Amino acid sequence: MSSRREILDLLRENARYTTEDIARLTDYSESEVAEAIEEFEEAGVIRGYGAVVDWNAVETDEERVRATVELNVTLDRETSYDDISDRIAKFPEVTSLRLVSGDYDFDLEVEGDSMREVSHFISDKIAPIPEITQTVTHYIMESYKEQGMEFDDHDDDDRLSVSP
Amino acid sequence: MTFEAADRVDSVPPSGIRRFFELAEEMDDIISLGVGEPDFSAPWAAREAAIASLERGQTSYTANRGKRELRERIADYEAATHNLQYDPDEEILVTAGASEGLDLAFRALLNPGDSIAIAQPCYVSYVPGATFAGIDVIDVPTRAEDEFKLTREVLESSGAAEADALVYCYPNNPTGATMTAEEMASVAAFCRENDLLVFADEIYADLTYEHDHTSIATLPGMRERTVVFNGFSKAFAMTGFRLGYAMAPPEAIEAMNRIHQYSMLSAPTTAQHAAIEALDNCRDEVTDMAAQYDRRRKYVLTRFEEMGLDCFPAAGAFYAFPECPWDDAGEFAESLLQEKRVAVVPGTAFGEGGSGHLRVSYATGLDDLKEAMARIESFLN
């Protein structure tokens, strides 16, 4: 028997699946799928739907630059990680922000139209935040996999067309 | 003296789908639902173990019966997953695919002139394998109205009681049919009453969606008369590694090994290293792949229902076996291929018992599956 989690898995796999598709793929009826999705959206389980884009494959002269930034912060009695994240997450340049374990505190992903724009954003908007003690910026040079999707083109199926 | 096929080879007709196969191979941009193998690659850890074994230079033969380490893992795996208890030293033989195991059993455990009852429709190798071994075949035609399950009634009416052995595959290729524990118990009773050996091809055992798989060898009085065949091709998506195994009482394994040691010597060494890793660390991948097949199964069955194409609820392997709306399934498959570029296999490829049906493999990515089903729907309209 399918679980409602399976509906989430399928939407994660391909957000363009229709409720009809998902009903055919699970034990749920179409109306049950629609109802579950609505509930997930209302409860904030599903936060949105987006496309996984391979920017290198986009034929345009416009540059698209992404960077991951390691942030170290120092907390005081009045400031929590949530306070800092609230401030950073509001910038439209920030595409993801995560608190992580290890050598640094926040893992930040930033997008911009040029390296200059991204650099300025880090130096002008992020670095001056008082609790931030260090930033280390890594520009993304090539993406091979995003959100579970590989960007290679090795999808040739060399199995026989018909076999026993 | 010139080369001519030996009589026993000549007596086996070429595959009924050869023409169809050649046609499909010539065409571009087809979506194939005709493929009887997983569309997933073998789990990465298994592939890496194969590579590492080559890097270490482990390229020699292994013991005839297979690496002991692998036989131990197989014994543990079968005990844990299918409730089968076999001694790795005397009761397990590692073969080059489950197909080799069946061939060995036919030749090592039956004599020319013996007869074997084969549940039809069936995997394409059983009947030729029996012929090559000089064994007579008794067809046991399972029926769509029984959901292609083996029943006491069809066993009795087909004359299977006269056979020396029964061979079947559940979950089944080509139908996707499965057998519950209760249904299997009735087959077991028939085999005990009529003193039949059983060759149980359980290569799809881990791809059972509606209920747990029951191996006939776990039923009372059956272990001593059964050879169970399994392998890494389907559940672990390791078809190209060519690795399977047979499990049976020592005297059966000893006899099969006597042919194996002269013909194959030992199963591919690299594949054995991969298989050890697969059993140790890749079971989650099997579960994931099975979950994906299950979704696709539901999708395909629902789509056939929407098209008004009768299809019994296939519950195992990765095949659906709908009724063909035309009298001639071969003609239907060929027209579908030429007009809509979708390859499915006519049921007749799996023996007369498959006539009037199509085998539709859903070991294909969902996007292609959706497109293929849309094309079939437009072909029907």
Coordinates of C-alpha atoms in Angstrom, one line a residue:
Chain A
M1 CA 0.0 0.0 0.0
S2 CA 1.3 3.4 -0.9
S3 CA 2.1 5.9 1.8
R4 CA 1.5 9.7 1.5
R5 CA 5.3 10.0 1.7
E6 CA 5.3 8.4 -1.8
I7 CA 3.5 11.4 -3.2
L8 CA 6.2 13.6 -1.9
D9 CA 8.9 11.3 -3.4
L10 CA 7.2 11.5 -6.7
L11 CA 6.9 15.2 -6.7
R12 CA 10.5 15.5 -5.7
E13 CA 11.4 13.3 -8.6
N14 CA 9.4 15.3 -11.1
A15 CA 7.2 18.3 -9.9
R16 CA 5.5 18.2 -13.3
Y17 CA 3.7 14.9 -12.6
T18 CA 0.0 15.6 -12.6
T19 CA -2.3 14.4 -9.9
E20 CA -3.6 12.0 -12.6
D21 CA 0.0 10.6 -13.1
I22 CA 0.6 10.2 -9.4
A23 CA -2.8 8.4 -8.9
R24 CA -1.7 6.0 -11.7
L25 CA 1.6 5.4 -9.9
T26 CA 0.2 4.8 -6.5
D27 CA -2.8 3.2 -4.8
Y28 CA -4.4 6.6 -4.3
S29 CA -7.2 8.1 -6.4
E30 CA -6.8 11.3 -8.2
S31 CA -8.9 13.2 -5.6
E32 CA -6.9 11.7 -2.7
V33 CA -3.7 12.8 -4.4
A34 CA -5.0 16.3 -4.9
E35 CA -6.2 16.5 -1.3
A36 CA -2.8 15.3 0.0
I37 CA -0.9 17.8 -2.0
E38 CA -3.1 20.6 -0.8
E39 CA -2.5 19.6 2.7
F40 CA 1.2 19.3 2.2
E41 CA 1.2 22.8 0.7
E42 CA -0.9 24.3 3.5
A43 CA 1.2 22.7 6.2
G44 CA 4.4 24.0 4.6
V45 CA 5.7 20.5 3.9
I46 CA 5.8 21.4 0.2
R47 CA 7.5 24.9 0.1
G48 CA 7.4 25.4 -3.7
Y49 CA 8.1 23.8 -7.1
G50 CA 11.1 24.6 -9.2
A51 CA 13.0 23.4 -12.2
V52 CA 16.5 21.9 -12.0
V53 CA 18.4 24.0 -14.5
D54 CA 21.8 23.2 -16.1
W55 CA 22.9 26.7 -16.7
N56 CA 25.8 25.6 -18.8
A57 CA 23.3 24.2 -21.3
V58 CA 21.5 27.5 -21.6
E59 CA 22.5 29.2 -24.9
T60 CA 22.8 32.8 -23.8
D61 CA 25.5 35.3 -23.6
E62 CA 24.4 36.2 -20.1
E63 CA 26.7 34.9 -17.4
R64 CA 25.2 33.1 -14.5
V65 CA 27.5 32.7 -11.5
R66 CA 26.9 30.6 -8.4
A67 CA 29.0 30.3 -5.3
T68 CA 28.9 28.4 -2.1
V69 CA 30.0 30.4 0.9
E70 CA 31.2 29.0 4.2
L71 CA 30.2 31.3 7.1
N72 CA 31.5 31.3 10.6
V73 CA 29.6 33.2 13.2
T74 CA 30.1 34.1 16.9
L75 CA 26.9 34.1 19.0
D76 CA 26.2 36.2 22.0
R77 CA 23.5 36.0 24.6
E78 CA 21.1 38.0 22.6
T79 CA 21.7 36.5 19.2
S80 CA 20.8 33.0 18.0
Y81 CA 21.5 31.1 14.8
D82 CA 17.9 31.8 13.8
D83 CA 18.4 35.5 14.2
I84 CA 21.4 35.4 11.8
S85 CA 19.7 33.1 9.4
D86 CA 16.6 35.4 9.3
R87 CA 18.8 38.3 8.3
I88 CA 20.7 36.4 5.6
A89 CA 17.9 34.4 4.1
K90 CA 16.0 37.6 3.1
F91 CA 18.5 38.5 0.4
P92 CA 17.2 37.5 -3.0
E93 CA 20.8 36.6 -4.0
V94 CA 20.8 33.8 -1.4
T95 CA 19.3 30.6 -3.0
S96 CA 19.9 28.3 0.0
L97 CA 21.1 28.6 3.5
R98 CA 21.8 25.8 5.9
L99 CA 23.3 25.4 9.4
V100 CA 25.8 22.7 9.2
S101 CA 28.2 20.8 11.5
G102 CA 31.9 20.8 11.1
D103 CA 34.5 23.5 10.5
Y104 CA 32.0 26.3 9.7
D105 CA 28.5 27.2 10.8
F106 CA 26.4 28.2 7.8
D107 CA 26.5 26.9 4.3
L108 CA 25.2 29.6 2.0
E109 CA 24.5 29.4 -1.8
V110 CA 24.5 32.6 -3.8
E111 CA 23.6 33.4 -7.3
G112 CA 24.4 36.4 -9.4
D113 CA 24.9 37.6 -13.0
S114 CA 28.7 38.0 -12.6
M115 CA 31.6 37.1 -10.3
R116 CA 31.8 40.8 -9.6
E117 CA 28.2 41.0 -8.5
V118 CA 28.6 37.9 -6.2
S119 CA 31.8 39.2 -4.7
H120 CA 30.3 42.5 -4.0
F121 CA 27.3 40.9 -2.4
I122 CA 29.5 38.8 -0.1
S123 CA 31.7 41.8 0.9
D124 CA 29.0 44.4 1.1
K125 CA 26.1 42.6 2.5
I126 CA 27.2 39.4 4.2
A127 CA 30.7 40.0 5.7
P128 CA 29.6 43.2 7.5
I129 CA 27.0 41.4 9.6
P130 CA 28.5 41.8 13.1
E131 CA 28.2 38.2 14.2
I132 CA 30.0 36.9 11.1
T133 CA 33.6 36.3 11.7
Q134 CA 34.7 34.7 8.5
T135 CA 33.6 34.0 4.9
V136 CA 35.1 31.6 2.5
T137 CA 33.7 31.8 -1.0
H138 CA 33.9 28.9 -3.5
Y139 CA 32.7 29.7 -7.0
I140 CA 31.0 26.9 -8.7
M141 CA 32.9 26.1 -11.9
E142 CA 30.9 23.2 -13.2
S143 CA 27.8 21.3 -12.0
Y144 CA 27.5 17.6 -12.4
K145 CA 24.5 16.8 -10.3
E146 CA 21.8 19.0 -8.8
Q147 CA 19.0 17.9 -6.5
G148 CA 19.5 14.3 -7.4
M149 CA 19.7 14.9 -11.1
E150 CA 22.9 14.1 -13.0
F151 CA 23.8 16.5 -15.8
D152 CA 25.7 14.1 -18.0
D153 CA 24.3 12.9 -21.3
H154 CA 25.2 9.3 -20.9
D155 CA 21.7 8.1 -21.1
D156 CA 22.1 5.8 -24.1
D157 CA 20.3 2.6 -23.5
D158 CA 22.4 -0.1 -25.1
R159 CA 20.2 -3.0 -24.1
L160 CA 18.7 -5.0 -26.9
S161 CA 15.4 -3.5 -28.1
V162 CA 13.7 -6.8 -27.6
S163 CA 15.0 -9.5 -25.4
P164 CA 13.7 -12.6 -23.5
Chain B
M1 CA 32.2 -33.8 -43.6
T2 CA 30.7 -30.4 -43.5
F3 CA 29.2 -28.4 -40.6
E4 CA 25.6 -29.2 -40.0
A5 CA 23.7 -28.5 -36.8
A6 CA 23.3 -31.7 -34.7
D7 CA 19.8 -33.2 -34.7
R8 CA 18.9 -32.0 -31.2
V9 CA 20.0 -28.4 -32.2
D10 CA 18.1 -28.6 -35.5
S11 CA 15.0 -29.7 -33.7
V12 CA 14.8 -26.4 -31.9
P13 CA 13.2 -23.7 -34.1
P14 CA 14.7 -20.3 -34.2
S15 CA 13.2 -17.8 -31.8
G16 CA 9.7 -16.8 -32.9
I17 CA 10.5 -13.1 -32.5
R18 CA 13.7 -13.1 -34.5
R19 CA 12.1 -11.2 -37.4
F20 CA 10.5 -8.8 -35.0
F21 CA 13.7 -8.4 -33.1
E22 CA 15.6 -7.6 -36.3
L23 CA 13.0 -5.1 -37.3
A24 CA 13.3 -3.3 -33.9
E25 CA 17.1 -3.2 -34.1
E26 CA 16.9 -1.4 -37.5
M27 CA 14.7 1.4 -36.3
D28 CA 15.7 4.5 -34.5
D29 CA 13.9 6.4 -31.8
I30 CA 11.8 3.5 -30.6
I31 CA 10.6 3.2 -27.1
S32 CA 11.2 -0.4 -26.1
L33 CA 9.0 -2.1 -23.7
G34 CA 10.4 -5.4 -25.0
V35 CA 13.4 -5.6 -22.8
G36 CA 13.6 -8.3 -20.2
E37 CA 16.3 -6.7 -18.1
P38 CA 16.4 -3.9 -15.6
D39 CA 17.0 -0.4 -16.8
F40 CA 19.0 0.4 -13.7
S41 CA 22.8 -0.1 -13.6
A42 CA 24.2 -2.5 -11.1
P43 CA 24.6 -0.8 -7.7
W44 CA 27.8 1.3 -7.7
A45 CA 29.3 -0.6 -4.7
A46 CA 29.1 -3.9 -6.6
R47 CA 30.6 -2.3 -9.7
E48 CA 33.4 -0.8 -7.5
A49 CA 34.1 -4.2 -5.9
A50 CA 34.4 -5.7 -9.4
I51 CA 36.9 -3.0 -10.4
A52 CA 38.8 -3.4 -7.1
S53 CA 39.1 -7.1 -7.6
L54 CA 40.6 -6.5 -11.1
E55 CA 43.0 -3.9 -9.7
R56 CA 44.1 -6.5 -7.1
G57 CA 44.7 -9.0 -9.9
Q58 CA 42.1 -11.4 -8.7
T59 CA 41.6 -12.9 -12.2
S60 CA 42.1 -16.6 -11.7
Y61 CA 39.5 -19.3 -11.5
T62 CA 37.7 -19.8 -8.3
A63 CA 36.5 -23.1 -6.7
N64 CA 34.2 -24.9 -9.1
R65 CA 31.3 -24.3 -6.8
G66 CA 32.1 -20.6 -6.5
K67 CA 34.0 -18.7 -3.9
R68 CA 33.2 -20.0 -0.4
E69 CA 32.8 -16.5 0.9
L70 CA 30.1 -15.9 -1.8
R71 CA 28.3 -19.2 -1.0
E72 CA 28.2 -18.2 2.7
R73 CA 26.7 -14.9 1.8
I74 CA 24.2 -16.5 -0.5
A75 CA 23.2 -18.9 2.3
D76 CA 22.8 -16.0 4.7
Y77 CA 20.8 -14.0 2.2
E78 CA 18.4 -16.8 1.3
A79 CA 17.9 -17.6 5.0
A80 CA 17.1 -14.0 5.8
T81 CA 15.0 -13.1 2.8
H82 CA 13.3 -16.3 1.6
N83 CA 13.5 -18.6 4.7
L84 CA 15.6 -21.1 2.8
Q85 CA 18.3 -22.9 4.7
Y86 CA 21.2 -24.4 2.6
D87 CA 24.7 -25.5 3.5
P88 CA 27.2 -23.3 1.6
D89 CA 29.6 -26.2 1.3
E90 CA 27.4 -28.9 -0.1
E91 CA 24.1 -27.4 -1.2
I92 CA 24.9 -24.3 -3.2
L93 CA 26.5 -24.0 -6.6
V94 CA 27.4 -20.7 -8.1
T95 CA 26.6 -20.6 -11.8
A96 CA 27.0 -18.3 -14.8
G97 CA 23.5 -17.0 -14.5
A98 CA 20.4 -18.8 -13.3
S99 CA 20.1 -20.1 -16.9
E100 CA 23.3 -22.1 -16.6
G101 CA 21.9 -23.6 -13.4
L102 CA 18.7 -24.8 -15.2
D103 CA 20.7 -26.2 -18.1
L104 CA 22.8 -28.2 -15.6
A105 CA 19.8 -29.5 -13.7
F106 CA 18.1 -30.7 -16.9
R107 CA 21.3 -32.5 -18.0
A108 CA 22.5 -33.7 -14.6
L109 CA 19.3 -34.8 -12.9
L110 CA 17.2 -36.2 -15.7
N111 CA 17.9 -38.8 -18.4
P112 CA 17.2 -38.5 -22.1
G113 CA 13.7 -39.8 -22.5
D114 CA 12.5 -38.5 -19.1
S115 CA 9.8 -35.9 -19.2
I116 CA 9.5 -32.5 -17.7
A117 CA 6.3 -30.5 -17.1
I118 CA 6.8 -26.9 -18.0
A119 CA 4.4 -24.2 -16.8
Q120 CA 3.5 -22.1 -19.9
P121 CA 3.9 -19.4 -21.0
C122 CA 7.5 -19.5 -19.9
Y123 CA 10.9 -18.1 -20.2
V124 CA 12.2 -18.9 -23.7
S125 CA 15.1 -21.1 -22.6
Y126 CA 13.2 -23.9 -20.8
V127 CA 11.8 -25.8 -23.8
P128 CA 15.0 -25.6 -25.9
G129 CA 17.0 -26.5 -22.8
A130 CA 15.0 -29.6 -22.3
T131 CA 15.3 -30.5 -26.0
F132 CA 19.1 -30.1 -25.8
A133 CA 19.1 -32.5 -22.9
G134 CA 17.0 -35.0 -24.7
I135 CA 14.1 -34.6 -22.3
D136 CA 10.4 -34.7 -23.4
V137 CA 8.3 -31.7 -22.6
I138 CA 4.8 -31.8 -21.2
D139 CA 3.1 -28.4 -21.6
V140 CA 1.2 -27.1 -18.6
P141 CA -0.8 -24.2 -19.9
T142 CA -1.6 -21.7 -17.2
R143 CA -4.7 -19.7 -17.9
A144 CA -5.5 -16.0 -17.9
E145 CA -8.7 -16.7 -15.8
D146 CA -6.4 -18.2 -13.1
E147 CA -4.2 -15.1 -13.3
F148 CA -1.6 -17.4 -14.9
K149 CA -1.0 -19.3 -11.7
L150 CA -0.1 -22.9 -11.5
T151 CA -3.1 -24.8 -10.2
R152 CA -3.7 -28.5 -9.3
E153 CA -6.4 -28.5 -12.0
V154 CA -4.1 -27.5 -14.8
L155 CA -1.4 -29.8 -13.5
E156 CA -3.8 -32.7 -13.6
S157 CA -5.5 -31.9 -16.9
S158 CA -2.1 -31.4 -18.7
G159 CA -0.8 -34.8 -17.6
A160 CA 1.9 -33.4 -15.4
A161 CA 1.5 -36.3 -13.1
E162 CA 3.4 -38.5 -15.6
A163 CA 6.4 -36.2 -15.7
D164 CA 9.6 -36.7 -13.8
A165 CA 10.0 -33.0 -12.9
L166 CA 8.1 -29.7 -13.0
V167 CA 9.8 -26.5 -13.9
Y168 CA 8.2 -23.1 -13.4
C169 CA 9.2 -19.5 -12.8
Y170 CA 7.3 -17.4 -10.2
P171 CA 7.2 -14.4 -10.1
N172 CA 6.8 -15.2 -13.8
N173 CA 8.4 -14.0 -17.0
P174 CA 6.5 -13.2 -19.2
T175 CA 3.2 -12.8 -17.3
G176 CA 4.2 -11.1 -14.1
A177 CA 2.1 -13.6 -12.2
T178 CA 3.0 -14.6 -8.7
M179 CA 1.9 -17.4 -6.4
T180 CA 0.8 -17.0 -2.8
A181 CA 1.9 -19.4 -0.1
E182 CA -1.5 -21.2 -0.2
E183 CA -1.4 -21.6 -3.9
M184 CA 2.1 -22.9 -3.8
A185 CA 1.1 -25.4 -1.1
S186 CA -1.4 -26.9 -3.5
V187 CA 1.3 -27.3 -6.2
A188 CA 3.6 -28.8 -3.6
A189 CA 1.0 -31.4 -2.6
F190 CA 0.6 -32.4 -6.2
C191 CA 4.4 -32.8 -6.6
R192 CA 4.6 -34.9 -3.5
E193 CA 1.7 -37.1 -4.5
N194 CA 3.1 -37.7 -7.9
D195 CA 6.7 -37.9 -6.9
L196 CA 7.9 -35.0 -9.1
L197 CA 11.2 -33.2 -8.8
V198 CA 10.8 -29.4 -8.9
F199 CA 13.0 -26.9 -10.6
A200 CA 11.9 -23.6 -9.2
D201 CA 13.2 -20.6 -11.0
E202 CA 13.0 -17.8 -8.4
I203 CA 15.1 -15.2 -10.2
Y204 CA 12.4 -12.6 -9.7
A205 CA 11.7 -13.6 -6.0
D206 CA 12.7 -10.1 -4.7
L207 CA 10.4 -8.4 -7.2
T208 CA 7.1 -9.4 -5.6
Y209 CA 4.7 -6.5 -4.9
E210 CA 1.4 -7.7 -3.4
H211 CA 2.6 -10.4 -1.0
D212 CA 5.8 -12.1 0.2
H213 CA 7.5 -14.6 -2.0
T214 CA 7.0 -18.2 -1.0
S215 CA 9.7 -20.7 -2.2
I216 CA 8.2 -24.2 -2.7
A217 CA 11.4 -25.6 -1.0
T218 CA 10.2 -24.1 2.3
L219 CA 7.0 -26.3 2.3
P220 CA 6.8 -29.7 4.0
G221 CA 8.5 -32.5 2.1
M222 CA 9.6 -30.3 -0.7
R223 CA 13.2 -29.3 0.1
E224 CA 14.4 -32.8 -0.7
R225 CA 12.9 -32.8 -4.1
T226 CA 13.5 -29.2 -5.2
V227 CA 16.3 -27.3 -6.9
V228 CA 15.9 -23.5 -6.4
F229 CA 17.5 -21.2 -8.9
N230 CA 18.2 -17.6 -8.3
G231 CA 20.8 -15.0 -9.3
F232 CA 21.9 -11.4 -9.4
S233 CA 20.5 -10.4 -12.8
K234 CA 17.1 -9.1 -11.9
A235 CA 16.9 -7.9 -8.3
F236 CA 20.4 -6.5 -8.3
A237 CA 20.3 -5.4 -11.9
M238 CA 23.5 -7.3 -12.7
T239 CA 22.5 -9.1 -15.9
G240 CA 25.8 -8.6 -17.6
F241 CA 27.8 -10.0 -14.7
R242 CA 26.2 -13.4 -15.6
L243 CA 26.0 -14.7 -12.1
G244 CA 23.4 -17.0 -10.6
Y245 CA 23.2 -20.0 -8.2
A246 CA 21.4 -23.2 -7.6
M247 CA 20.4 -24.6 -4.2
A248 CA 19.5 -28.2 -3.6
P249 CA 20.3 -31.2 -1.5
P250 CA 24.0 -32.3 -1.8
E251 CA 23.5 -35.2 -4.3
A252 CA 21.8 -32.8 -6.8
I253 CA 24.4 -30.1 -6.4
E254 CA 27.2 -32.7 -6.7
A255 CA 25.7 -34.0 -10.0
M256 CA 25.2 -30.5 -11.4
N257 CA 28.7 -29.6 -10.4
R258 CA 30.1 -32.5 -12.3
I259 CA 29.0 -31.0 -15.6
H260 CA 29.7 -27.4 -14.4
Q261 CA 33.3 -28.2 -13.5
Y262 CA 34.0 -29.5 -17.0
S263 CA 32.0 -27.0 -19.0
M264 CA 32.2 -23.7 -17.1
L265 CA 35.0 -24.6 -14.5
S266 CA 33.8 -21.7 -12.4
A267 CA 31.5 -18.7 -12.7
P268 CA 33.2 -15.4 -13.6
T269 CA 35.6 -14.4 -10.8
T270 CA 35.1 -10.7 -11.1
A271 CA 31.3 -11.1 -11.0
Q272 CA 31.7 -13.2 -7.8
H273 CA 33.5 -10.3 -6.1
A274 CA 30.8 -7.9 -7.2
A275 CA 28.1 -10.3 -5.9
I276 CA 29.7 -10.5 -2.4
E277 CA 29.6 -6.8 -2.2
A278 CA 26.0 -6.7 -3.5
L279 CA 24.8 -9.1 -0.8
D280 CA 26.8 -7.2 1.9
N281 CA 25.9 -3.7 1.0
C282 CA 23.5 -3.3 -1.8
R283 CA 20.2 -4.6 -0.4
D284 CA 18.8 -1.1 0.0
E285 CA 19.3 -0.5 -3.7
V286 CA 17.2 -3.7 -4.3
T287 CA 14.4 -2.3 -2.2
D288 CA 14.6 1.1 -4.0
M289 CA 14.5 -0.5 -7.4
A290 CA 11.6 -2.8 -6.4
A291 CA 9.7 0.3 -5.2
Q292 CA 10.2 2.0 -8.5
Y293 CA 9.1 -1.1 -10.4
D294 CA 6.0 -1.3 -8.2
R295 CA 5.1 2.3 -9.1
R296 CA 5.5 1.7 -12.8
R297 CA 3.5 -1.5 -12.5
K298 CA 0.6 0.4 -11.0
Y299 CA 1.0 3.0 -13.7
V300 CA 1.0 0.5 -16.6
L301 CA -1.9 -1.6 -15.2
T302 CA -4.0 1.6 -14.6
R303 CA -3.3 2.8 -18.2
F304 CA -4.3 -0.5 -19.7
E305 CA -7.5 -0.4 -17.7
E306 CA -8.1 3.2 -19.0
M307 CA -7.5 2.0 -22.6
G308 CA -10.0 -0.9 -22.0
L309 CA -7.3 -3.5 -22.6
D310 CA -7.8 -6.5 -20.3
C311 CA -4.9 -7.2 -18.2
F312 CA -4.8 -9.4 -15.1
P313 CA -3.2 -7.7 -12.1
A314 CA 0.4 -8.8 -12.6
A315 CA 2.0 -8.7 -9.1
G316 CA 5.7 -9.6 -9.7
A317 CA 8.8 -9.3 -11.9
F318 CA 8.6 -6.3 -14.2
Y319 CA 6.1 -7.4 -16.8
A320 CA 2.5 -6.8 -17.6
F321 CA 0.8 -9.3 -19.9
P322 CA -2.4 -7.7 -21.4
E323 CA -4.7 -9.4 -23.8
C324 CA -4.0 -8.5 -27.4
P325 CA -6.9 -6.8 -29.0
W326 CA -6.0 -8.3 -32.4
D327 CA -6.2 -12.0 -33.2
D328 CA -2.6 -12.1 -34.2
A329 CA -0.3 -10.6 -31.4
G330 CA 2.7 -10.8 -33.7
E331 CA 1.0 -8.6 -36.3
F332 CA -0.2 -6.2 -33.6
A333 CA 3.3 -5.9 -32.2
E334 CA 4.8 -5.3 -35.6
S335 CA 2.2 -2.7 -36.6
L336 CA 2.6 -1.0 -33.3
L337 CA 6.4 -0.9 -33.8
Q338 CA 6.1 0.4 -37.4
E339 CA 3.4 3.0 -36.8
K340 CA 4.1 4.2 -33.3
R341 CA 7.7 3.0 -32.7
V342 CA 6.9 1.2 -29.5
A343 CA 8.3 -2.3 -29.1
V344 CA 6.4 -4.9 -27.1
V345 CA 6.9 -8.7 -27.4
P346 CA 4.1 -10.9 -28.7
G347 CA 3.1 -13.5 -26.1
T348 CA 3.7 -16.3 -28.6
A349 CA 7.4 -15.8 -28.2
F350 CA 7.0 -17.5 -24.8
G351 CA 5.2 -20.6 -26.2
E352 CA 1.7 -21.2 -27.3
G353 CA 0.5 -20.5 -23.8
G354 CA 1.3 -16.9 -24.5
S355 CA -0.8 -16.5 -27.6
G356 CA -3.4 -13.7 -27.6
H357 CA -1.2 -11.6 -25.2
L358 CA 1.5 -9.1 -25.3
R359 CA 4.5 -8.9 -22.9
V360 CA 5.0 -5.3 -21.8
S361 CA 8.2 -4.7 -19.8
Y362 CA 8.1 -1.8 -17.4
A363 CA 11.8 -1.9 -16.8
T364 CA 11.9 1.5 -18.5
G365 CA 12.1 5.0 -17.2
L366 CA 8.8 6.7 -16.3
D367 CA 9.0 9.4 -18.9
D368 CA 9.4 6.8 -21.7
L369 CA 6.8 4.6 -20.1
K370 CA 4.3 7.5 -20.1
E371 CA 5.1 8.3 -23.7
A372 CA 4.9 4.7 -24.8
M373 CA 1.5 4.2 -23.1
A374 CA 0.2 7.3 -24.8
R375 CA 1.4 6.0 -28.1
I376 CA -0.3 2.6 -27.5
E377 CA -3.5 4.4 -26.6
S378 CA -3.4 6.4 -29.8
F379 CA -2.6 3.3 -31.8
L380 CA -5.7 1.5 -30.3
N381 CA -7.9 4.5 -31.2

